[in-house]
PDB file of C-alpha atoms in Angstrom:
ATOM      1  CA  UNK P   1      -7.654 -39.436  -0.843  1.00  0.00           C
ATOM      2  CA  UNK P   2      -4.507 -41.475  -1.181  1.00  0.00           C
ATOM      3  CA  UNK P   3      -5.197 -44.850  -1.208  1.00  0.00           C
ATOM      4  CA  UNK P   4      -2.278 -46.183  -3.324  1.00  0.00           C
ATOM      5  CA  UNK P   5       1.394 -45.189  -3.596  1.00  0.00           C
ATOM      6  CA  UNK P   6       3.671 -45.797  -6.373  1.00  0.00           C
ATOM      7  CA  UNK P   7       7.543 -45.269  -4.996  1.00  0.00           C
ATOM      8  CA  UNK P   8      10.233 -45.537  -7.987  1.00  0.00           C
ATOM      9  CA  UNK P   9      13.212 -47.710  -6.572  1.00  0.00           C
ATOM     10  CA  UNK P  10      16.086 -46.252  -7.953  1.00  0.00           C
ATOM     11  CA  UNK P  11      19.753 -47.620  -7.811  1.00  0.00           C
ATOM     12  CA  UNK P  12      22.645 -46.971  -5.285  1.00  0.00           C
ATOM     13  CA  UNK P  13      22.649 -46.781  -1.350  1.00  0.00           C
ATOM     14  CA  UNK P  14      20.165 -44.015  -0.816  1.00  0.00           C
ATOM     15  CA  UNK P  15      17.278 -46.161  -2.734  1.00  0.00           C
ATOM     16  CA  UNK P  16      15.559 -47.012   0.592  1.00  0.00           C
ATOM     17  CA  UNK P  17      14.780 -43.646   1.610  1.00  0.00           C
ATOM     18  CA  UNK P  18      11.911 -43.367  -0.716  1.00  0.00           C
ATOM     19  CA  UNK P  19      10.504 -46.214   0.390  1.00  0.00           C
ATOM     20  CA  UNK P  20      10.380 -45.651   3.898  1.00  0.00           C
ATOM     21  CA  UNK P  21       8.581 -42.366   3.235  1.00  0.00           C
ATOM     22  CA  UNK P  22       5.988 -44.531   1.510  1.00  0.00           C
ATOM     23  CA  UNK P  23       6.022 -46.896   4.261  1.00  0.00           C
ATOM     24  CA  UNK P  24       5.167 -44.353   6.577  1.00  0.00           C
ATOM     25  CA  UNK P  25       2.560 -42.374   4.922  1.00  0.00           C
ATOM     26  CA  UNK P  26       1.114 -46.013   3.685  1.00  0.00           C
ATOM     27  CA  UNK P  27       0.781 -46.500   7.495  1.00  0.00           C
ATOM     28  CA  UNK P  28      -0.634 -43.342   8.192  1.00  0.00           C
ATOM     29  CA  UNK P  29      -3.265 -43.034   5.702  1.00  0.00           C
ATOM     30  CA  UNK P  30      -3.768 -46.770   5.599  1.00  0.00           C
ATOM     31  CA  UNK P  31      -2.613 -46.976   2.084  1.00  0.00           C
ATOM     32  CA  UNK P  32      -0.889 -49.628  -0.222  1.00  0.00           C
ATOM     33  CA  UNK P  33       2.769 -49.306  -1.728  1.00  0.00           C
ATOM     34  CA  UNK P  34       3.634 -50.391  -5.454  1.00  0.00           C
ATOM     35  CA  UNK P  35       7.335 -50.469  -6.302  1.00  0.00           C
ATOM     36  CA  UNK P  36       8.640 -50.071  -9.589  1.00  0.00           C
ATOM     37  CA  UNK P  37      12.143 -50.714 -10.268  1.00  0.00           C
ATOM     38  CA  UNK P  38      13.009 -49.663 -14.129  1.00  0.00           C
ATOM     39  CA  UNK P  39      16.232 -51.210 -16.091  1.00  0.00           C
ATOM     40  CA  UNK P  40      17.697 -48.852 -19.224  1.00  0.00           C
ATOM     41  CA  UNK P  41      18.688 -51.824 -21.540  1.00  0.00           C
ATOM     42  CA  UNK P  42      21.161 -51.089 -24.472  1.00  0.00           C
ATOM     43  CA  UNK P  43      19.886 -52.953 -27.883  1.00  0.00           C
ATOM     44  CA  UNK P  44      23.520 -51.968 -29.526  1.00  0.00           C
ATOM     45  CA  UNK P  45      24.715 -55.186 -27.975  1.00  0.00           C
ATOM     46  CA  UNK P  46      24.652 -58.524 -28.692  1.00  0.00           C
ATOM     47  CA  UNK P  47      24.183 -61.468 -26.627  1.00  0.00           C
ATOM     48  CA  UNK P  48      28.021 -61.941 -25.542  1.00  0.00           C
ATOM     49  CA  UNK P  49      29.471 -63.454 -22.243  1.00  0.00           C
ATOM     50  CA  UNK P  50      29.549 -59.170 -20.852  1.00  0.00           C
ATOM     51  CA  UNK P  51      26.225 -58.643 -21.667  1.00  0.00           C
ATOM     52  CA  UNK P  52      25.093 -62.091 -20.132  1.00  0.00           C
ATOM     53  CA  UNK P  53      27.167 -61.231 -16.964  1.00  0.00           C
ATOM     54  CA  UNK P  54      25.113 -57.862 -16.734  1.00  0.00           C
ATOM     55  CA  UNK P  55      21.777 -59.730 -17.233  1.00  0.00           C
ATOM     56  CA  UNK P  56      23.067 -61.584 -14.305  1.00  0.00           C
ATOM     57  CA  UNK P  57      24.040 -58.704 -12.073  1.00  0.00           C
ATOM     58  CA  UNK P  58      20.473 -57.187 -12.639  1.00  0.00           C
ATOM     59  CA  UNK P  59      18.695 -60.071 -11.834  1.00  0.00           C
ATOM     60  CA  UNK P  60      20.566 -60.217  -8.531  1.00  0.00           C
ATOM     61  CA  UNK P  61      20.065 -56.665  -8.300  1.00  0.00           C
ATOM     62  CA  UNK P  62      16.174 -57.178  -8.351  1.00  0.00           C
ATOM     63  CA  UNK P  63      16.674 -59.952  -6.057  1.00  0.00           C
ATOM     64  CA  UNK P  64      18.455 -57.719  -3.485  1.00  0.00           C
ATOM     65  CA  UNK P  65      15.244 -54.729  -3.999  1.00  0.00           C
ATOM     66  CA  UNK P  66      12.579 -57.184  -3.521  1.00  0.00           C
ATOM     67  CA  UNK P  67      14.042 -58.566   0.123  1.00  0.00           C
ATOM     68  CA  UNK P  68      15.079 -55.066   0.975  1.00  0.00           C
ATOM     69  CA  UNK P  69      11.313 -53.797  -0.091  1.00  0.00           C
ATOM     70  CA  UNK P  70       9.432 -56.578   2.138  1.00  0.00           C
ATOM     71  CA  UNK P  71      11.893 -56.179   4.594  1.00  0.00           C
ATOM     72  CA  UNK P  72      11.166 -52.149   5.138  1.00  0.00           C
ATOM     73  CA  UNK P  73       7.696 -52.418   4.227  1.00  0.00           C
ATOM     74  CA  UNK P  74       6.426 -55.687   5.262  1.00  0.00           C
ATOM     75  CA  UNK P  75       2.730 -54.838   5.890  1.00  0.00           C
ATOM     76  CA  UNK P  76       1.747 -52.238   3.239  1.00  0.00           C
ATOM     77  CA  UNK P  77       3.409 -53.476   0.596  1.00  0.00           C
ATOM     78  CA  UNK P  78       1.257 -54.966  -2.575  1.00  0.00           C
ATOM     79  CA  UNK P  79       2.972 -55.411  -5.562  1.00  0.00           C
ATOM     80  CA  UNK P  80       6.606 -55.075  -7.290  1.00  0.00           C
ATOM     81  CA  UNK P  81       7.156 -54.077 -10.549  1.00  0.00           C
ATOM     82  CA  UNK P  82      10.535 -54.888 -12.888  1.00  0.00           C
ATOM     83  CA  UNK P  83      10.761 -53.375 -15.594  1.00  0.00           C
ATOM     84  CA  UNK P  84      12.870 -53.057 -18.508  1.00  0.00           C
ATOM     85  CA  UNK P  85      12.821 -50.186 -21.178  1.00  0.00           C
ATOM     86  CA  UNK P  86      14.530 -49.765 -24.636  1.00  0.00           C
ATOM     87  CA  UNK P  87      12.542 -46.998 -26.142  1.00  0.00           C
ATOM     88  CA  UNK P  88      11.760 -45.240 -23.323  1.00  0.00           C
ATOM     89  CA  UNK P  89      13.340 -43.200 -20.301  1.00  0.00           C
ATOM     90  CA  UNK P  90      12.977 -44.797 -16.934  1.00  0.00           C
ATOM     91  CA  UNK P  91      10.695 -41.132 -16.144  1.00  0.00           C
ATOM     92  CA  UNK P  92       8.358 -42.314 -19.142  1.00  0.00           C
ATOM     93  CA  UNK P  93       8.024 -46.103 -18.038  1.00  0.00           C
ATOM     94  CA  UNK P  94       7.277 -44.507 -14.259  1.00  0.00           C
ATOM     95  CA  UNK P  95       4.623 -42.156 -15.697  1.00  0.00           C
ATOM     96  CA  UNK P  96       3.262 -44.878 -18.148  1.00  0.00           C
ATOM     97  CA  UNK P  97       2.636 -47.117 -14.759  1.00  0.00           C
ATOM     98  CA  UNK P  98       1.285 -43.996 -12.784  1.00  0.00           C
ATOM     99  CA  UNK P  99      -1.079 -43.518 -15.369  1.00  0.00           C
ATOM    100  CA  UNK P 100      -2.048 -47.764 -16.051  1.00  0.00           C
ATOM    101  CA  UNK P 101      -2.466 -48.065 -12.302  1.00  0.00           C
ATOM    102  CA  UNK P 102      -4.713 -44.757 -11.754  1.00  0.00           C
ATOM    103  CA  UNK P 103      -2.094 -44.315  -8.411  1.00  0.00           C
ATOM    104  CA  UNK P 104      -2.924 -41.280  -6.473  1.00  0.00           C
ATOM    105  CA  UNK P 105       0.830 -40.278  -5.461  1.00  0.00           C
ATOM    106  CA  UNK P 106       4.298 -41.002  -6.645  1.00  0.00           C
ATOM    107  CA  UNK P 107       7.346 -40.771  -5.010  1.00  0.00           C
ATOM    108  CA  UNK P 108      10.792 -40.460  -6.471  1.00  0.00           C
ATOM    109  CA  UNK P 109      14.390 -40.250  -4.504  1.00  0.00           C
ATOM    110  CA  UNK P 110      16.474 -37.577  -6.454  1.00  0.00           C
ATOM    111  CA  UNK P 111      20.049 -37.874  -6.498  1.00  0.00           C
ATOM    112  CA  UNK P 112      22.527 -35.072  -6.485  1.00  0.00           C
ATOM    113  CA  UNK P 113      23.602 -33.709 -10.277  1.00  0.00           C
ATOM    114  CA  UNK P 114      25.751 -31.695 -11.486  1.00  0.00           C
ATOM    115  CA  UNK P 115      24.129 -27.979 -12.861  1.00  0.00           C
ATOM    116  CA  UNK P 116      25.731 -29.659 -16.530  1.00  0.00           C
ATOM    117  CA  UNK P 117      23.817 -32.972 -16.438  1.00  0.00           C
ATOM    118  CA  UNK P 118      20.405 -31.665 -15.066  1.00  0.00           C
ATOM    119  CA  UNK P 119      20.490 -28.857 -17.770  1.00  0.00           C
ATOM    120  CA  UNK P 120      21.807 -31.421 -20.361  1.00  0.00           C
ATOM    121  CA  UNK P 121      19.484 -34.823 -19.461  1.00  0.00           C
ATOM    122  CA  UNK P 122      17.492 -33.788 -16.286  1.00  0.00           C
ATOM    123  CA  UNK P 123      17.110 -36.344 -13.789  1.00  0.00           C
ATOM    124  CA  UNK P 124      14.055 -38.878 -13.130  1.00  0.00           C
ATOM    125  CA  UNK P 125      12.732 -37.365 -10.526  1.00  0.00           C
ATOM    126  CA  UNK P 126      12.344 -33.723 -12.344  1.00  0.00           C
ATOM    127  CA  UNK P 127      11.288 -35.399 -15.387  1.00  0.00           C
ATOM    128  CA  UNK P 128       8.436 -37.110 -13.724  1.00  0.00           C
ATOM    129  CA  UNK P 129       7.600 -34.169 -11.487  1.00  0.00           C
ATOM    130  CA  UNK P 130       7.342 -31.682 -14.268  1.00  0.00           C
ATOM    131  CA  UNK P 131       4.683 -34.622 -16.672  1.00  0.00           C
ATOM    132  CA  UNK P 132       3.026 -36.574 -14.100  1.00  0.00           C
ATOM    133  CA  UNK P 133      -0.546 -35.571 -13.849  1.00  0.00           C
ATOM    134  CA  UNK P 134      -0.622 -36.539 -10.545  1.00  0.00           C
ATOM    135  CA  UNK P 135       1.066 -35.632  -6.464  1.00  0.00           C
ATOM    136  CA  UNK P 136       4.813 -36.099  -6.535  1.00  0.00           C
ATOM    137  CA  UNK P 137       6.446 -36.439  -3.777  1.00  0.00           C
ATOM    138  CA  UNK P 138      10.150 -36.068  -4.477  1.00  0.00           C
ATOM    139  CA  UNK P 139      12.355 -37.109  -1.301  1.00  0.00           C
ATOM    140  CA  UNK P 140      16.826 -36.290  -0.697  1.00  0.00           C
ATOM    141  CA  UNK P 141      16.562 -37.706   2.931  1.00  0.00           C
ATOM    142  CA  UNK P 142      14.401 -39.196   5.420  1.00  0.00           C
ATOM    143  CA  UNK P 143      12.884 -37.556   8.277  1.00  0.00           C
ATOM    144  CA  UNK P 144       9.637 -37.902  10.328  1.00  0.00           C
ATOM    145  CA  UNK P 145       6.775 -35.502   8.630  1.00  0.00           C
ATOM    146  CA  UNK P 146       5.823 -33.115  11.276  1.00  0.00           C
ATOM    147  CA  UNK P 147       5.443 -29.819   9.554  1.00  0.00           C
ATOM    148  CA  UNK P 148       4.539 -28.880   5.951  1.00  0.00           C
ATOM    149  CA  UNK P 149       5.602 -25.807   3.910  1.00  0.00           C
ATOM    150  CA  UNK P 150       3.288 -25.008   1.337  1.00  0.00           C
ATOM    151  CA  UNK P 151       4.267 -22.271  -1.476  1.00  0.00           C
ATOM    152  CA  UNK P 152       1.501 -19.993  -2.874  1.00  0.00           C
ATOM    153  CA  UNK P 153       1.157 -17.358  -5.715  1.00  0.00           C
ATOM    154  CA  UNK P 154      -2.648 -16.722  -6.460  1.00  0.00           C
ATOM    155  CA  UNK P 155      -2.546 -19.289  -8.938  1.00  0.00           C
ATOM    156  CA  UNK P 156      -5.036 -22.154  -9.651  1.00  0.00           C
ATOM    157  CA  UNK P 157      -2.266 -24.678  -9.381  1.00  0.00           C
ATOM    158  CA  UNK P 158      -1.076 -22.979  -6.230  1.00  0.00           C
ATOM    159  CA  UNK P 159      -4.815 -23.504  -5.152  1.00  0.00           C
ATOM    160  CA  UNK P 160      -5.103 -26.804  -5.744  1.00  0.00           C
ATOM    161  CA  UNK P 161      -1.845 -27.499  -3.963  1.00  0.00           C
ATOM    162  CA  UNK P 162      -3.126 -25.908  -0.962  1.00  0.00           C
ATOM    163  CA  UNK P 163      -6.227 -28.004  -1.050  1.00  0.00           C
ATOM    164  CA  UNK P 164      -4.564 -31.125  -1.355  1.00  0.00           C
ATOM    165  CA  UNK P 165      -1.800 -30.439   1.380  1.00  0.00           C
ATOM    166  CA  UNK P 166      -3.882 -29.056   3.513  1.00  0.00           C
ATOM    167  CA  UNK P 167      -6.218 -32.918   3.410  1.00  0.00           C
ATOM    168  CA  UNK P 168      -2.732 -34.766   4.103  1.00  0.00           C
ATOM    169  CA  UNK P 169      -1.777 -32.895   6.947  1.00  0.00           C
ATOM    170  CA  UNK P 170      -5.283 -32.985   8.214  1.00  0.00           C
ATOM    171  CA  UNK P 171      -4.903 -36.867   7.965  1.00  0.00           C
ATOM    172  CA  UNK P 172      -1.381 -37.281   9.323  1.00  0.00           C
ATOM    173  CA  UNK P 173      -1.315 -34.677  12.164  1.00  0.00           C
ATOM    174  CA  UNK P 174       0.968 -32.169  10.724  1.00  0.00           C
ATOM    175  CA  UNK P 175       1.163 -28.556  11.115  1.00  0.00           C
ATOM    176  CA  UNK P 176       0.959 -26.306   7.886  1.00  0.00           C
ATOM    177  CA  UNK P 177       2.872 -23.114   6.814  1.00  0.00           C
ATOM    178  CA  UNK P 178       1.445 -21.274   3.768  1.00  0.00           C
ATOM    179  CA  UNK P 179       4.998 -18.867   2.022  1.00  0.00           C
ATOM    180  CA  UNK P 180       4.597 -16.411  -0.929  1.00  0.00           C
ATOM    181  CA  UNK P 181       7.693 -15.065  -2.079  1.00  0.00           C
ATOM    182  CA  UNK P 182       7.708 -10.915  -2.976  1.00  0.00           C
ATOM    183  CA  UNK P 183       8.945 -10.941  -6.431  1.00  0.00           C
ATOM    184  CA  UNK P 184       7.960  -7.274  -6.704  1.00  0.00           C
ATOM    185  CA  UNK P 185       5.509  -8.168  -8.735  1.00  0.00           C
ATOM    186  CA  UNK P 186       2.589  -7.986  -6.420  1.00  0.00           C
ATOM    187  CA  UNK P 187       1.758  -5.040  -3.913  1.00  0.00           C
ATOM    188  CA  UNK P 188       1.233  -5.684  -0.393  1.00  0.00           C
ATOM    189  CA  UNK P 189      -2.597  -5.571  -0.447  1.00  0.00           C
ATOM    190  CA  UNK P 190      -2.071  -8.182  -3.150  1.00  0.00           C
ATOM    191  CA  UNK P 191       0.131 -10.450  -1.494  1.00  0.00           C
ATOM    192  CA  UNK P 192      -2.175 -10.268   1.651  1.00  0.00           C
ATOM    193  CA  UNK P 193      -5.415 -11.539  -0.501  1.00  0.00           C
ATOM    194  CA  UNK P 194      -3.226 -14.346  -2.128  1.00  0.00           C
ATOM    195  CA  UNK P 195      -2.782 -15.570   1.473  1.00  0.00           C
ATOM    196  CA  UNK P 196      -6.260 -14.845   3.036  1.00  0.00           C
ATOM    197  CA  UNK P 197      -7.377 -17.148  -0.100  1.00  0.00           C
ATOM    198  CA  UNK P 198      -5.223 -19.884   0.546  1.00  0.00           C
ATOM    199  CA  UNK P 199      -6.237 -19.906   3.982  1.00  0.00           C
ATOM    200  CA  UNK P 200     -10.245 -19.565   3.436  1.00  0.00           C
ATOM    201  CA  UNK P 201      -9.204 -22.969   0.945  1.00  0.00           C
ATOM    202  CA  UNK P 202      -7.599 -24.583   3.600  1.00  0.00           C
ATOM    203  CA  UNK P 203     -10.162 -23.484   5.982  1.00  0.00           C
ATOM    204  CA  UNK P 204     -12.649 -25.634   3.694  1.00  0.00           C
ATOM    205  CA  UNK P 205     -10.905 -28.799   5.098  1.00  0.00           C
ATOM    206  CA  UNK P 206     -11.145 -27.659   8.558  1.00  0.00           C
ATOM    207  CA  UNK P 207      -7.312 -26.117   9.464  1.00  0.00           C
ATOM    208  CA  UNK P 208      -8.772 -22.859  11.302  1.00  0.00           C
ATOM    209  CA  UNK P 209      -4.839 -21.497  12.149  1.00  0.00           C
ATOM    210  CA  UNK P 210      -2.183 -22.295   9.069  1.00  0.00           C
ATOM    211  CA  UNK P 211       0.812 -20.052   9.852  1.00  0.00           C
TER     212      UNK P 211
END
């Protein structure tokens, strides 16, 4: 089960709200937070009096995370990690620590692009949901987790999804909604045994009534 959290602290005003979803799953499933903060660095430059005032503004910058971080989430909170890439996208150097510290979820805020840019460079959070090997949870606001909606197409991913959102809400209260979208691919009796499987999965982890 989850026992550690990585949550990517991005940049901007909304950076908190991934971190109080960590904070209050940490709480819930008695579980320990690891930040990581990650800093695209530009090797064209040279060590002049702009780039030195930038160096300056991040290390306030990571100044400001860190009291905000053990500020939201005094008690769960176990380590922060700053780090600055060249080579490497800030969704590689987030995977690369997923993977280093064996964490069994991530979560990622994901800010609003334009259609162009995502198409063009994707954004962090869809980068590291569509590699990560692991549970990403990928947040646009904050609200308290009372009900889950869980998507299902007779696949073994789908399966596996089921199974492991079916354990969290088990562990944090929540109520559970299985959905399967008619694509006109499948025929009614077909759509029916998707669900009926789902729900014999979930019924593994003891949820008798998923709606």
């Amino acid at each position: 089960m989850i026992k550690k959290i990585l949550v990517a602290v991005g940049e901007g005003k909304n950076r908190d709200i991934p971190v109080k979803y960590a904070d209050e799953l940490a709480s819930r499933l008695e579980a320990k937070i690891y930040a990581i903060h990650v800093v695209k660095k530009n090797i064209g430059l040279a060590m002049k009096p702009v780039e030195w005032e930038l160096e300056m503004e991040i290390q306030d910058e990571m100044r400001e995370i860190k009291k905000g971080l053990e500020k939201l989430c005094p008690k769960n909170l176990s380590g922060i990690n700053f780090k600055t890439v060249v080579h490497q996208t800030p969704a590689q150097a987030i995977l690369e620590e997923a993977r280093k510290g064996d964490y069994d979820l991530i979560i990622v805020g994901n800010k609003d692009y334009s259609k162009v840019h995502q198409i063009l460079l994707g954004s962090t959070a869809s980068r590291v949901a569509h590699h990560s090997r692991r549970p990403v949870l990928v947040v646009k606001d904050f609200r308290k987790l009372n009900h889950m909606l869980v998507g299902v197409d007779g696949s073994v991913t789908a399966a596996k999804t089921s199974f492991f959102a079916g354990t969290m809400a088990n562990r944090l209260g929540l109520k559970i909604t299985l959905i399967h979208v008619d694509d006109g691919h499948y025929s009614k009796e077909q759509i029916a045994t998707i669900v009926e499987r789902e729900k014999k999965i979930l019924s593994l982890i003891h949820i008798s009534e998923p709606t």
